[in-house]
mmCIF file with all atom_site columns, C-alpha atoms in Angstrom:
data_model
loop_
_atom_site.group_PDB
_atom_site.id
_atom_site.type_symbol
_atom_site.label_atom_id
_atom_site.label_alt_id
_atom_site.label_comp_id
_atom_site.label_asym_id
_atom_site.label_entity_id
_atom_site.label_seq_id
_atom_site.pdbx_PDB_ins_code
_atom_site.Cartn_x
_atom_site.Cartn_y
_atom_site.Cartn_z
_atom_site.occupancy
_atom_site.B_iso_or_equiv
_atom_site.pdbx_formal_charge
_atom_site.auth_seq_id
_atom_site.auth_comp_id
_atom_site.auth_asym_id
_atom_site.auth_atom_id
_atom_site.pdbx_PDB_model_num
ATOM 1   C CA . THR A 1 1   ? 5.634   74.431 40.981 1.00 0.00 ? 30  THR A CA 1
ATOM 2   C CA . GLN A 1 2   ? 8.050   72.493 38.557 1.00 0.00 ? 31  GLN A CA 1
ATOM 3   C CA . LEU A 1 3   ? 8.277   69.013 39.162 1.00 0.00 ? 32  LEU A CA 1
ATOM 4   C CA . LEU A 1 4   ? 11.707  68.911 37.745 1.00 0.00 ? 33  LEU A CA 1
ATOM 5   C CA . GLU A 1 5   ? 14.166  71.399 37.974 1.00 0.00 ? 34  GLU A CA 1
ATOM 6   C CA . GLN A 1 6   ? 17.022  71.632 35.511 1.00 0.00 ? 35  GLN A CA 1
ATOM 7   C CA . SER A 1 7   ? 19.845  73.429 35.600 1.00 0.00 ? 36  SER A CA 1
ATOM 8   C CA . PRO A 1 8   ? 21.695  75.318 34.967 1.00 0.00 ? 37  PRO A CA 1
ATOM 9   C CA . GLN A 1 9   ? 19.205  77.126 32.390 1.00 0.00 ? 38  GLN A CA 1
ATOM 10  C CA . PHE A 1 10  ? 21.805  78.370 30.152 1.00 0.00 ? 39  PHE A CA 1
ATOM 11  C CA . LEU A 1 11  ? 25.528  76.837 29.247 1.00 0.00 ? 40  LEU A CA 1
ATOM 12  C CA . SER A 1 12  ? 27.838  78.390 26.639 1.00 0.00 ? 41  SER A CA 1
ATOM 13  C CA . ILE A 1 13  ? 31.188  76.583 26.534 1.00 0.00 ? 42  ILE A CA 1
ATOM 14  C CA . GLN A 1 14  ? 34.373  76.008 24.046 1.00 0.00 ? 43  GLN A CA 1
ATOM 15  C CA . GLU A 1 15  ? 34.628  73.128 21.985 1.00 0.00 ? 44  GLU A CA 1
ATOM 16  C CA . GLY A 1 16  ? 36.667  70.306 23.780 1.00 0.00 ? 45  GLY A CA 1
ATOM 17  C CA . GLU A 1 17  ? 35.541  71.247 27.497 1.00 0.00 ? 46  GLU A CA 1
ATOM 18  C CA . ASN A 1 18  ? 33.474  69.071 29.418 1.00 0.00 ? 47  ASN A CA 1
ATOM 19  C CA . LEU A 1 19  ? 29.942  70.167 30.664 1.00 0.00 ? 48  LEU A CA 1
ATOM 20  C CA . THR A 1 20  ? 27.167  68.805 33.299 1.00 0.00 ? 49  THR A CA 1
ATOM 21  C CA . VAL A 1 21  ? 23.428  69.250 33.346 1.00 0.00 ? 50  VAL A CA 1
ATOM 22  C CA . TYR A 1 22  ? 21.352  68.559 36.229 1.00 0.00 ? 51  TYR A CA 1
ATOM 23  C CA . CYS A 1 23  ? 17.869  67.341 36.801 1.00 0.00 ? 52  CYS A CA 1
ATOM 24  C CA . ASN A 1 24  ? 15.969  67.350 40.279 1.00 0.00 ? 53  ASN A CA 1
ATOM 25  C CA . SER A 1 25  ? 13.155  66.610 41.716 1.00 0.00 ? 54  SER A CA 1
ATOM 26  C CA . SER A 1 26  ? 11.878  65.850 45.268 1.00 0.00 ? 55  SER A CA 1
ATOM 27  C CA . SER A 1 27  ? 9.411   62.875 43.258 1.00 0.00 ? 56  SER A CA 1
ATOM 28  C CA . VAL A 1 28  ? 10.245  59.349 42.917 1.00 0.00 ? 57  VAL A CA 1
ATOM 29  C CA . PHE A 1 29  ? 10.276  58.575 39.104 1.00 0.00 ? 58  PHE A CA 1
ATOM 30  C CA . SER A 1 30  ? 10.080  54.877 37.937 1.00 0.00 ? 59  SER A CA 1
ATOM 31  C CA . SER A 1 31  ? 12.191  56.088 34.705 1.00 0.00 ? 60  SER A CA 1
ATOM 32  C CA . LEU A 1 32  ? 14.054  59.361 33.366 1.00 0.00 ? 61  LEU A CA 1
ATOM 33  C CA . GLN A 1 33  ? 14.363  59.845 29.692 1.00 0.00 ? 62  GLN A CA 1
ATOM 34  C CA . TRP A 1 34  ? 17.070  62.413 28.206 1.00 0.00 ? 63  TRP A CA 1
ATOM 35  C CA . TYR A 1 35  ? 16.143  64.301 24.904 1.00 0.00 ? 64  TYR A CA 1
ATOM 36  C CA . ARG A 1 36  ? 17.847  66.682 22.964 1.00 0.00 ? 65  ARG A CA 1
ATOM 37  C CA . GLN A 1 37  ? 15.949  69.209 20.761 1.00 0.00 ? 66  GLN A CA 1
ATOM 38  C CA . GLU A 1 38  ? 17.226  71.337 17.901 1.00 0.00 ? 67  GLU A CA 1
ATOM 39  C CA . PRO A 1 39  ? 15.394  74.749 17.011 1.00 0.00 ? 68  PRO A CA 1
ATOM 40  C CA . GLY A 1 40  ? 12.245  73.798 14.815 1.00 0.00 ? 69  GLY A CA 1
ATOM 41  C CA . GLU A 1 41  ? 12.406  70.173 15.728 1.00 0.00 ? 70  GLU A CA 1
ATOM 42  C CA . GLY A 1 42  ? 10.654  67.795 18.262 1.00 0.00 ? 71  GLY A CA 1
ATOM 43  C CA . PRO A 1 43  ? 13.003  66.492 21.157 1.00 0.00 ? 72  PRO A CA 1
ATOM 44  C CA . VAL A 1 44  ? 15.231  63.023 20.069 1.00 0.00 ? 73  VAL A CA 1
ATOM 45  C CA . LEU A 1 45  ? 15.486  60.320 22.859 1.00 0.00 ? 74  LEU A CA 1
ATOM 46  C CA . LEU A 1 46  ? 19.056  60.048 23.868 1.00 0.00 ? 75  LEU A CA 1
ATOM 47  C CA . VAL A 1 47  ? 18.747  57.583 26.576 1.00 0.00 ? 76  VAL A CA 1
ATOM 48  C CA . THR A 1 48  ? 16.473  56.019 29.324 1.00 0.00 ? 77  THR A CA 1
ATOM 49  C CA . VAL A 1 49  ? 17.454  55.429 32.876 1.00 0.00 ? 78  VAL A CA 1
ATOM 50  C CA . VAL A 1 50  ? 15.556  52.580 35.074 1.00 0.00 ? 79  VAL A CA 1
ATOM 51  C CA . THR A 1 51  ? 17.566  51.579 37.856 1.00 0.00 ? 80  THR A CA 1
ATOM 52  C CA . GLY A 1 52  ? 18.792  53.590 40.944 1.00 0.00 ? 81  GLY A CA 1
ATOM 53  C CA . GLY A 1 53  ? 22.352  54.206 40.625 1.00 0.00 ? 82  GLY A CA 1
ATOM 54  C CA . GLU A 1 54  ? 22.453  53.211 37.123 1.00 0.00 ? 83  GLU A CA 1
ATOM 55  C CA . VAL A 1 55  ? 25.029  54.837 34.749 1.00 0.00 ? 84  VAL A CA 1
ATOM 56  C CA . LYS A 1 56  ? 24.524  54.669 31.086 1.00 0.00 ? 85  LYS A CA 1
ATOM 57  C CA . LYS A 1 57  ? 27.266  55.931 28.441 1.00 0.00 ? 86  LYS A CA 1
ATOM 58  C CA . LEU A 1 58  ? 26.696  56.816 25.024 1.00 0.00 ? 87  LEU A CA 1
ATOM 59  C CA . LYS A 1 59  ? 29.599  57.821 23.077 1.00 0.00 ? 88  LYS A CA 1
ATOM 60  C CA . ARG A 1 60  ? 30.742  61.227 24.860 1.00 0.00 ? 89  ARG A CA 1
ATOM 61  C CA . LEU A 1 61  ? 27.803  61.732 26.940 1.00 0.00 ? 90  LEU A CA 1
ATOM 62  C CA . THR A 1 62  ? 27.337  60.055 30.088 1.00 0.00 ? 91  THR A CA 1
ATOM 63  C CA . PHE A 1 63  ? 24.024  59.479 31.999 1.00 0.00 ? 92  PHE A CA 1
ATOM 64  C CA . GLN A 1 64  ? 23.274  58.674 35.550 1.00 0.00 ? 93  GLN A CA 1
ATOM 65  C CA . PHE A 1 65  ? 20.167  58.312 37.756 1.00 0.00 ? 94  PHE A CA 1
ATOM 66  C CA . GLY A 1 66  ? 20.103  58.862 41.391 1.00 0.00 ? 95  GLY A CA 1
ATOM 67  C CA . ASP A 1 67  ? 20.355  56.113 44.124 1.00 0.00 ? 96  ASP A CA 1
ATOM 68  C CA . ALA A 1 68  ? 16.624  57.666 45.268 1.00 0.00 ? 97  ALA A CA 1
ATOM 69  C CA . ARG A 1 69  ? 15.572  57.601 41.503 1.00 0.00 ? 98  ARG A CA 1
ATOM 70  C CA . LYS A 1 70  ? 15.018  61.457 41.997 1.00 0.00 ? 99  LYS A CA 1
ATOM 71  C CA . ASP A 1 71  ? 17.520  63.074 40.269 1.00 0.00 ? 100 ASP A CA 1
ATOM 72  C CA . SER A 1 72  ? 19.932  62.492 37.405 1.00 0.00 ? 101 SER A CA 1
ATOM 73  C CA . SER A 1 73  ? 22.983  64.105 35.484 1.00 0.00 ? 102 SER A CA 1
ATOM 74  C CA . LEU A 1 74  ? 24.275  64.706 32.019 1.00 0.00 ? 103 LEU A CA 1
ATOM 75  C CA . HIS A 1 75  ? 28.020  65.115 31.673 1.00 0.00 ? 104 HIS A CA 1
ATOM 76  C CA . ILE A 1 76  ? 29.332  65.353 28.347 1.00 0.00 ? 105 ILE A CA 1
ATOM 77  C CA . THR A 1 77  ? 33.150  65.020 27.775 1.00 0.00 ? 106 THR A CA 1
ATOM 78  C CA . ALA A 1 78  ? 35.264  66.957 25.252 1.00 0.00 ? 107 ALA A CA 1
ATOM 79  C CA . ALA A 1 79  ? 31.816  68.634 23.632 1.00 0.00 ? 108 ALA A CA 1
ATOM 80  C CA . GLN A 1 80  ? 31.458  69.665 19.835 1.00 0.00 ? 109 GLN A CA 1
ATOM 81  C CA . PRO A 1 81  ? 29.417  72.087 18.238 1.00 0.00 ? 110 PRO A CA 1
ATOM 82  C CA . GLY A 1 82  ? 27.536  69.310 17.261 1.00 0.00 ? 111 GLY A CA 1
ATOM 83  C CA . ASP A 1 83  ? 26.224  68.693 20.873 1.00 0.00 ? 112 ASP A CA 1
ATOM 84  C CA . THR A 1 84  ? 24.371  72.301 20.630 1.00 0.00 ? 113 THR A CA 1
ATOM 85  C CA . GLY A 1 85  ? 21.150  72.072 21.303 1.00 0.00 ? 114 GLY A CA 1
ATOM 86  C CA . LEU A 1 86  ? 18.335  71.898 24.340 1.00 0.00 ? 115 LEU A CA 1
ATOM 87  C CA . TYR A 1 87  ? 18.727  69.188 26.507 1.00 0.00 ? 116 TYR A CA 1
ATOM 88  C CA . LEU A 1 88  ? 15.402  68.159 28.266 1.00 0.00 ? 117 LEU A CA 1
ATOM 89  C CA . CYS A 1 89  ? 14.825  65.757 31.044 1.00 0.00 ? 118 CYS A CA 1
ATOM 90  C CA . ALA A 1 90  ? 11.278  63.933 31.801 1.00 0.00 ? 119 ALA A CA 1
ATOM 91  C CA . GLY A 1 91  ? 10.463  61.746 34.806 1.00 0.00 ? 120 GLY A CA 1
ATOM 92  C CA . ALA A 1 92  ? 7.933   59.237 34.191 1.00 0.00 ? 121 ALA A CA 1
ATOM 93  C CA . ARG A 1 93  ? 5.096   58.516 36.941 1.00 0.00 ? 122 ARG A CA 1
ATOM 94  C CA . ASP A 1 94  ? 2.175   56.536 35.982 1.00 0.00 ? 123 ASP A CA 1
ATOM 95  C CA . TYR A 1 95  ? 3.578   56.043 32.205 1.00 0.00 ? 124 TYR A CA 1
ATOM 96  C CA . LYS A 1 96  ? 3.171   59.959 32.206 1.00 0.00 ? 125 LYS A CA 1
ATOM 97  C CA . LEU A 1 97  ? 5.617   62.360 31.129 1.00 0.00 ? 126 LEU A CA 1
ATOM 98  C CA . SER A 1 98  ? 7.009   65.505 33.175 1.00 0.00 ? 127 SER A CA 1
ATOM 99  C CA . PHE A 1 99  ? 9.323   67.562 31.792 1.00 0.00 ? 128 PHE A CA 1
ATOM 100 C CA . GLY A 1 100 ? 11.781  69.964 32.789 1.00 0.00 ? 129 GLY A CA 1
ATOM 101 C CA . ALA A 1 101 ? 12.216  73.413 31.166 1.00 0.00 ? 130 ALA A CA 1
ATOM 102 C CA . GLY A 1 102 ? 15.368  72.530 29.463 1.00 0.00 ? 131 GLY A CA 1
ATOM 103 C CA . THR A 1 103 ? 19.128  73.329 29.295 1.00 0.00 ? 132 THR A CA 1
ATOM 104 C CA . THR A 1 104 ? 19.984  75.346 26.370 1.00 0.00 ? 133 THR A CA 1
ATOM 105 C CA . VAL A 1 105 ? 24.172  74.260 25.785 1.00 0.00 ? 134 VAL A CA 1
ATOM 106 C CA . THR A 1 106 ? 25.918  75.900 23.071 1.00 0.00 ? 135 THR A CA 1
ATOM 107 C CA . VAL A 1 107 ? 29.288  74.975 22.214 1.00 0.00 ? 136 VAL A CA 1
ATOM 108 C CA . ARG A 1 108 ? 31.359  77.450 20.207 1.00 0.00 ? 137 ARG A CA 1
ATOM 109 C CA . ALA A 1 109 ? 34.043  76.570 17.744 1.00 0.00 ? 138 ALA A CA 1
ATOM 110 C CA . GLU B 2 1   ? 13.759  59.848 11.360 1.00 0.00 ? 2   GLU B CA 1
ATOM 111 C CA . THR B 2 2   ? 11.759  58.834 14.818 1.00 0.00 ? 3   THR B CA 1
ATOM 112 C CA . GLY B 2 3   ? 9.068   57.253 13.281 1.00 0.00 ? 4   GLY B CA 1
ATOM 113 C CA . VAL B 2 4   ? 6.747   60.042 13.955 1.00 0.00 ? 5   VAL B CA 1
ATOM 114 C CA . THR B 2 5   ? 5.412   62.618 11.144 1.00 0.00 ? 6   THR B CA 1
ATOM 115 C CA . GLN B 2 6   ? 3.655   65.319 11.641 1.00 0.00 ? 7   GLN B CA 1
ATOM 116 C CA . THR B 2 7   ? 1.752   67.731 9.316  1.00 0.00 ? 8   THR B CA 1
ATOM 117 C CA . PRO B 2 8   ? 1.928   70.840 8.501  1.00 0.00 ? 9   PRO B CA 1
ATOM 118 C CA . ARG B 2 9   ? 5.274   71.651 9.880  1.00 0.00 ? 10  ARG B CA 1
ATOM 119 C CA . HIS B 2 10  ? 4.229   75.211 9.695  1.00 0.00 ? 11  HIS B CA 1
ATOM 120 C CA . LEU B 2 11  ? 0.641   76.850 9.946  1.00 0.00 ? 12  LEU B CA 1
ATOM 121 C CA . VAL B 2 12  ? -0.466  80.401 10.159 1.00 0.00 ? 13  VAL B CA 1
ATOM 122 C CA . MET B 2 13  ? -4.358  81.136 11.244 1.00 0.00 ? 14  MET B CA 1
ATOM 123 C CA . GLY B 2 14  ? -6.672  83.837 12.048 1.00 0.00 ? 15  GLY B CA 1
ATOM 124 C CA . MET B 2 15  ? -8.300  83.588 14.977 1.00 0.00 ? 16  MET B CA 1
ATOM 125 C CA . THR B 2 16  ? -11.646 82.837 13.159 1.00 0.00 ? 17  THR B CA 1
ATOM 126 C CA . ASN B 2 17  ? -9.927  79.779 11.034 1.00 0.00 ? 18  ASN B CA 1
ATOM 127 C CA . LYS B 2 18  ? -10.445 76.285 11.289 1.00 0.00 ? 19  LYS B CA 1
ATOM 128 C CA . LYS B 2 19  ? -7.592  73.764 10.862 1.00 0.00 ? 20  LYS B CA 1
ATOM 129 C CA . SER B 2 20  ? -6.461  70.581 11.695 1.00 0.00 ? 21  SER B CA 1
ATOM 130 C CA . LEU B 2 21  ? -2.893  69.178 12.711 1.00 0.00 ? 22  LEU B CA 1
ATOM 131 C CA . LYS B 2 22  ? -2.103  65.423 11.652 1.00 0.00 ? 23  LYS B CA 1
ATOM 132 C CA . CYS B 2 23  ? 0.248   63.243 13.418 1.00 0.00 ? 24  CYS B CA 1
ATOM 133 C CA . GLU B 2 24  ? 1.131   59.359 12.335 1.00 0.00 ? 25  GLU B CA 1
ATOM 134 C CA . GLN B 2 25  ? 3.402   56.667 13.644 1.00 0.00 ? 26  GLN B CA 1
ATOM 135 C CA . HIS B 2 26  ? 5.166   54.000 11.850 1.00 0.00 ? 27  HIS B CA 1
ATOM 136 C CA . LEU B 2 27  ? 6.171   52.249 15.081 1.00 0.00 ? 28  LEU B CA 1
ATOM 137 C CA . GLY B 2 28  ? 3.482   49.845 16.278 1.00 0.00 ? 29  GLY B CA 1
ATOM 138 C CA . HIS B 2 29  ? 2.556   51.969 19.436 1.00 0.00 ? 30  HIS B CA 1
ATOM 139 C CA . ASN B 2 30  ? -0.500  51.841 21.108 1.00 0.00 ? 31  ASN B CA 1
ATOM 140 C CA . ALA B 2 31  ? -0.362  55.440 23.048 1.00 0.00 ? 32  ALA B CA 1
ATOM 141 C CA . MET B 2 32  ? -0.313  58.865 21.513 1.00 0.00 ? 33  MET B CA 1
ATOM 142 C CA . TYR B 2 33  ? 0.243   62.267 22.731 1.00 0.00 ? 34  TYR B CA 1
ATOM 143 C CA . TRP B 2 34  ? -0.662  65.684 22.353 1.00 0.00 ? 35  TRP B CA 1
ATOM 144 C CA . TYR B 2 35  ? 2.374   68.565 23.560 1.00 0.00 ? 36  TYR B CA 1
ATOM 145 C CA . LYS B 2 36  ? 2.245   72.144 23.664 1.00 0.00 ? 37  LYS B CA 1
ATOM 146 C CA . GLN B 2 37  ? 5.832   73.984 23.754 1.00 0.00 ? 38  GLN B CA 1
ATOM 147 C CA . SER B 2 38  ? 6.020   77.455 24.446 1.00 0.00 ? 39  SER B CA 1
ATOM 148 C CA . ALA B 2 39  ? 8.938   79.563 24.678 1.00 0.00 ? 40  ALA B CA 1
ATOM 149 C CA . LYS B 2 40  ? 10.851  79.572 28.060 1.00 0.00 ? 41  LYS B CA 1
ATOM 150 C CA . LYS B 2 41  ? 8.169   76.873 29.326 1.00 0.00 ? 42  LYS B CA 1
ATOM 151 C CA . PRO B 2 42  ? 8.314   73.001 30.121 1.00 0.00 ? 43  PRO B CA 1
ATOM 152 C CA . LEU B 2 43  ? 6.646   70.730 27.687 1.00 0.00 ? 44  LEU B CA 1
ATOM 153 C CA . GLU B 2 44  ? 2.763   70.780 28.589 1.00 0.00 ? 45  GLU B CA 1
ATOM 154 C CA . LEU B 2 45  ? 0.770   67.392 28.053 1.00 0.00 ? 46  LEU B CA 1
ATOM 155 C CA . MET B 2 46  ? -2.674  68.053 26.742 1.00 0.00 ? 47  MET B CA 1
ATOM 156 C CA . PHE B 2 47  ? -4.128  64.897 25.569 1.00 0.00 ? 48  PHE B CA 1
ATOM 157 C CA . VAL B 2 48  ? -3.398  61.152 25.944 1.00 0.00 ? 49  VAL B CA 1
ATOM 158 C CA . TYR B 2 49  ? -4.640  58.101 23.756 1.00 0.00 ? 50  TYR B CA 1
ATOM 159 C CA . ASN B 2 50  ? -4.808  54.525 24.381 1.00 0.00 ? 51  ASN B CA 1
ATOM 160 C CA . PHE B 2 51  ? -5.922  52.076 21.979 1.00 0.00 ? 52  PHE B CA 1
ATOM 161 C CA . LYS B 2 52  ? -7.950  54.615 20.275 1.00 0.00 ? 53  LYS B CA 1
ATOM 162 C CA . GLU B 2 53  ? -9.401  56.143 23.566 1.00 0.00 ? 54  GLU B CA 1
ATOM 163 C CA . GLN B 2 54  ? -8.881  59.238 25.100 1.00 0.00 ? 55  GLN B CA 1
ATOM 164 C CA . THR B 2 55  ? -7.411  58.517 28.659 1.00 0.00 ? 56  THR B CA 1
ATOM 165 C CA . GLU B 2 56  ? -5.995  62.266 29.677 1.00 0.00 ? 57  GLU B CA 1
ATOM 166 C CA . ASN B 2 57  ? -7.422  65.618 28.679 1.00 0.00 ? 58  ASN B CA 1
ATOM 167 C CA . ASN B 2 58  ? -5.390  67.968 30.737 1.00 0.00 ? 59  ASN B CA 1
ATOM 168 C CA . SER B 2 59  ? -7.762  70.555 31.293 1.00 0.00 ? 60  SER B CA 1
ATOM 169 C CA . VAL B 2 60  ? -7.256  71.881 27.489 1.00 0.00 ? 61  VAL B CA 1
ATOM 170 C CA . PRO B 2 61  ? -9.700  74.391 26.144 1.00 0.00 ? 62  PRO B CA 1
ATOM 171 C CA . SER B 2 62  ? -12.508 73.243 24.007 1.00 0.00 ? 63  SER B CA 1
ATOM 172 C CA . ARG B 2 63  ? -10.857 75.192 21.069 1.00 0.00 ? 64  ARG B CA 1
ATOM 173 C CA . PHE B 2 64  ? -8.651  72.443 20.912 1.00 0.00 ? 65  PHE B CA 1
ATOM 174 C CA . SER B 2 65  ? -10.233 68.834 19.978 1.00 0.00 ? 66  SER B CA 1
ATOM 175 C CA . PRO B 2 66  ? -8.710  65.934 19.671 1.00 0.00 ? 67  PRO B CA 1
ATOM 176 C CA . GLU B 2 67  ? -9.450  62.936 16.949 1.00 0.00 ? 68  GLU B CA 1
ATOM 177 C CA . CYS B 2 68  ? -7.577  59.600 17.377 1.00 0.00 ? 69  CYS B CA 1
ATOM 178 C CA . PRO B 2 69  ? -9.249  57.446 14.845 1.00 0.00 ? 70  PRO B CA 1
ATOM 179 C CA . ASN B 2 70  ? -6.910  54.202 14.981 1.00 0.00 ? 71  ASN B CA 1
ATOM 180 C CA . SER B 2 71  ? -3.780  53.290 17.034 1.00 0.00 ? 72  SER B CA 1
ATOM 181 C CA . SER B 2 72  ? -1.558  54.983 14.030 1.00 0.00 ? 73  SER B CA 1
ATOM 182 C CA . HIS B 2 73  ? -3.345  58.348 13.580 1.00 0.00 ? 74  HIS B CA 1
ATOM 183 C CA . LEU B 2 74  ? -3.581  61.522 15.746 1.00 0.00 ? 75  LEU B CA 1
ATOM 184 C CA . PHE B 2 75  ? -5.493  64.857 14.985 1.00 0.00 ? 76  PHE B CA 1
ATOM 185 C CA . LEU B 2 76  ? -5.864  67.894 16.651 1.00 0.00 ? 77  LEU B CA 1
ATOM 186 C CA . HIS B 2 77  ? -8.523  70.476 15.474 1.00 0.00 ? 78  HIS B CA 1
ATOM 187 C CA . LEU B 2 78  ? -8.265  73.755 15.912 1.00 0.00 ? 79  LEU B CA 1
ATOM 188 C CA . HIS B 2 79  ? -10.813 76.708 16.074 1.00 0.00 ? 80  HIS B CA 1
ATOM 189 C CA . THR B 2 80  ? -11.579 80.260 17.270 1.00 0.00 ? 81  THR B CA 1
ATOM 190 C CA . LEU B 2 81  ? -7.727  80.043 18.400 1.00 0.00 ? 82  LEU B CA 1
ATOM 191 C CA . GLN B 2 82  ? -6.403  82.973 20.430 1.00 0.00 ? 83  GLN B CA 1
ATOM 192 C CA . PRO B 2 83  ? -2.814  84.485 19.855 1.00 0.00 ? 84  PRO B CA 1
ATOM 193 C CA . GLU B 2 84  ? -1.508  83.075 23.044 1.00 0.00 ? 85  GLU B CA 1
ATOM 194 C CA . ASP B 2 85  ? -2.138  79.483 21.568 1.00 0.00 ? 86  ASP B CA 1
ATOM 195 C CA . SER B 2 86  ? 0.928   80.128 19.136 1.00 0.00 ? 87  SER B CA 1
ATOM 196 C CA . ALA B 2 87  ? 3.628   77.494 20.084 1.00 0.00 ? 88  ALA B CA 1
ATOM 197 C CA . LEU B 2 88  ? 4.987   74.223 18.772 1.00 0.00 ? 89  LEU B CA 1
ATOM 198 C CA . TYR B 2 89  ? 2.497   71.116 18.680 1.00 0.00 ? 90  TYR B CA 1
ATOM 199 C CA . LEU B 2 90  ? 4.229   68.181 19.258 1.00 0.00 ? 91  LEU B CA 1
ATOM 200 C CA . CYS B 2 91  ? 2.994   64.238 18.830 1.00 0.00 ? 92  CYS B CA 1
ATOM 201 C CA . ALA B 2 92  ? 4.243   61.718 20.725 1.00 0.00 ? 93  ALA B CA 1
ATOM 202 C CA . SER B 2 93  ? 3.972   57.533 20.727 1.00 0.00 ? 94  SER B CA 1
ATOM 203 C CA . SER B 2 94  ? 4.750   55.133 23.219 1.00 0.00 ? 95  SER B CA 1
ATOM 204 C CA . PRO B 2 95  ? 4.457   51.104 23.336 1.00 0.00 ? 96  PRO B CA 1
ATOM 205 C CA . THR B 2 96  ? 2.063   50.201 26.231 1.00 0.00 ? 97  THR B CA 1
ATOM 206 C CA . SER B 2 97  ? 3.544   46.724 27.146 1.00 0.00 ? 98  SER B CA 1
ATOM 207 C CA . GLY B 2 98  ? 7.430   46.052 27.731 1.00 0.00 ? 99  GLY B CA 1
ATOM 208 C CA . ARG B 2 99  ? 9.802   47.555 29.492 1.00 0.00 ? 100 ARG B CA 1
ATOM 209 C CA . ASP B 2 100 ? 10.097  50.983 26.856 1.00 0.00 ? 101 ASP B CA 1
ATOM 210 C CA . GLN B 2 101 ? 6.572   51.737 27.527 1.00 0.00 ? 102 GLN B CA 1
ATOM 211 C CA . GLU B 2 102 ? 7.728   54.930 29.681 1.00 0.00 ? 103 GLU B CA 1
ATOM 212 C CA . THR B 2 103 ? 9.560   56.290 26.684 1.00 0.00 ? 104 THR B CA 1
ATOM 213 C CA . GLN B 2 104 ? 7.935   58.150 24.172 1.00 0.00 ? 105 GLN B CA 1
ATOM 214 C CA . TYR B 2 105 ? 9.198   59.097 20.708 1.00 0.00 ? 106 TYR B CA 1
ATOM 215 C CA . PHE B 2 106 ? 8.356   62.858 19.441 1.00 0.00 ? 107 PHE B CA 1
ATOM 216 C CA . GLY B 2 107 ? 7.424   63.891 15.791 1.00 0.00 ? 108 GLY B CA 1
ATOM 217 C CA . PRO B 2 108 ? 8.787   67.152 14.461 1.00 0.00 ? 109 PRO B CA 1
ATOM 218 C CA . GLY B 2 109 ? 6.132   69.212 15.573 1.00 0.00 ? 110 GLY B CA 1
ATOM 219 C CA . THR B 2 110 ? 3.892   71.977 13.967 1.00 0.00 ? 111 THR B CA 1
ATOM 220 C CA . ARG B 2 111 ? 4.709   75.421 14.635 1.00 0.00 ? 112 ARG B CA 1
ATOM 221 C CA . LEU B 2 112 ? 1.800   77.324 14.943 1.00 0.00 ? 113 LEU B CA 1
ATOM 222 C CA . LEU B 2 113 ? 1.272   80.861 14.832 1.00 0.00 ? 114 LEU B CA 1
ATOM 223 C CA . VAL B 2 114 ? -2.148  82.617 15.171 1.00 0.00 ? 115 VAL B CA 1
ATOM 224 C CA . LEU B 2 115 ? -2.633  86.152 14.674 1.00 0.00 ? 116 LEU B CA 1
#
């Protein structure tokens, strides 16, 4: 049983469209990280959210941590081909991370 | 550049070979991790080291042997691997104090193919 469920598994959109990726769990986390990973490379940290209800913005990316600290979402506005990649969420408990299986995002030019 | 380097980036080995993966972090962190990433599966935590001491072995087969000589370096020694061990092996590090201590920073990984 996976601790963190990400949806959708795959997402293909046209440049300029918006997209949202979800990360859900029945467990409470002390913090949650979002990473982006490109083929053949390691995950690169995008953001850490810590407080329930917290919203963080990183240019066109908006991250939200659920009030109960069990879920999170990543919203990309006006997606660009450079946003293509595997998006991973990871929940932290007792200083250990549990990862979701990832959402593969493809932005077509 | 995340401050975590891994060598080699690619490795092909036979089942009877012995090889080692190396990880080095330049972030001043005291915790280091090995993960395995297989296709279509979540990252699997293998080992955790805090201040050079192993604090977690996630039921990893003994054909994988980690070594942490200091807080900046981490090795994964491989011997008599199986084809199903082919995967991307990722190293990560994190601080052990402060508000950032649950955030891990990853290296680029070693793509391992076992023939």
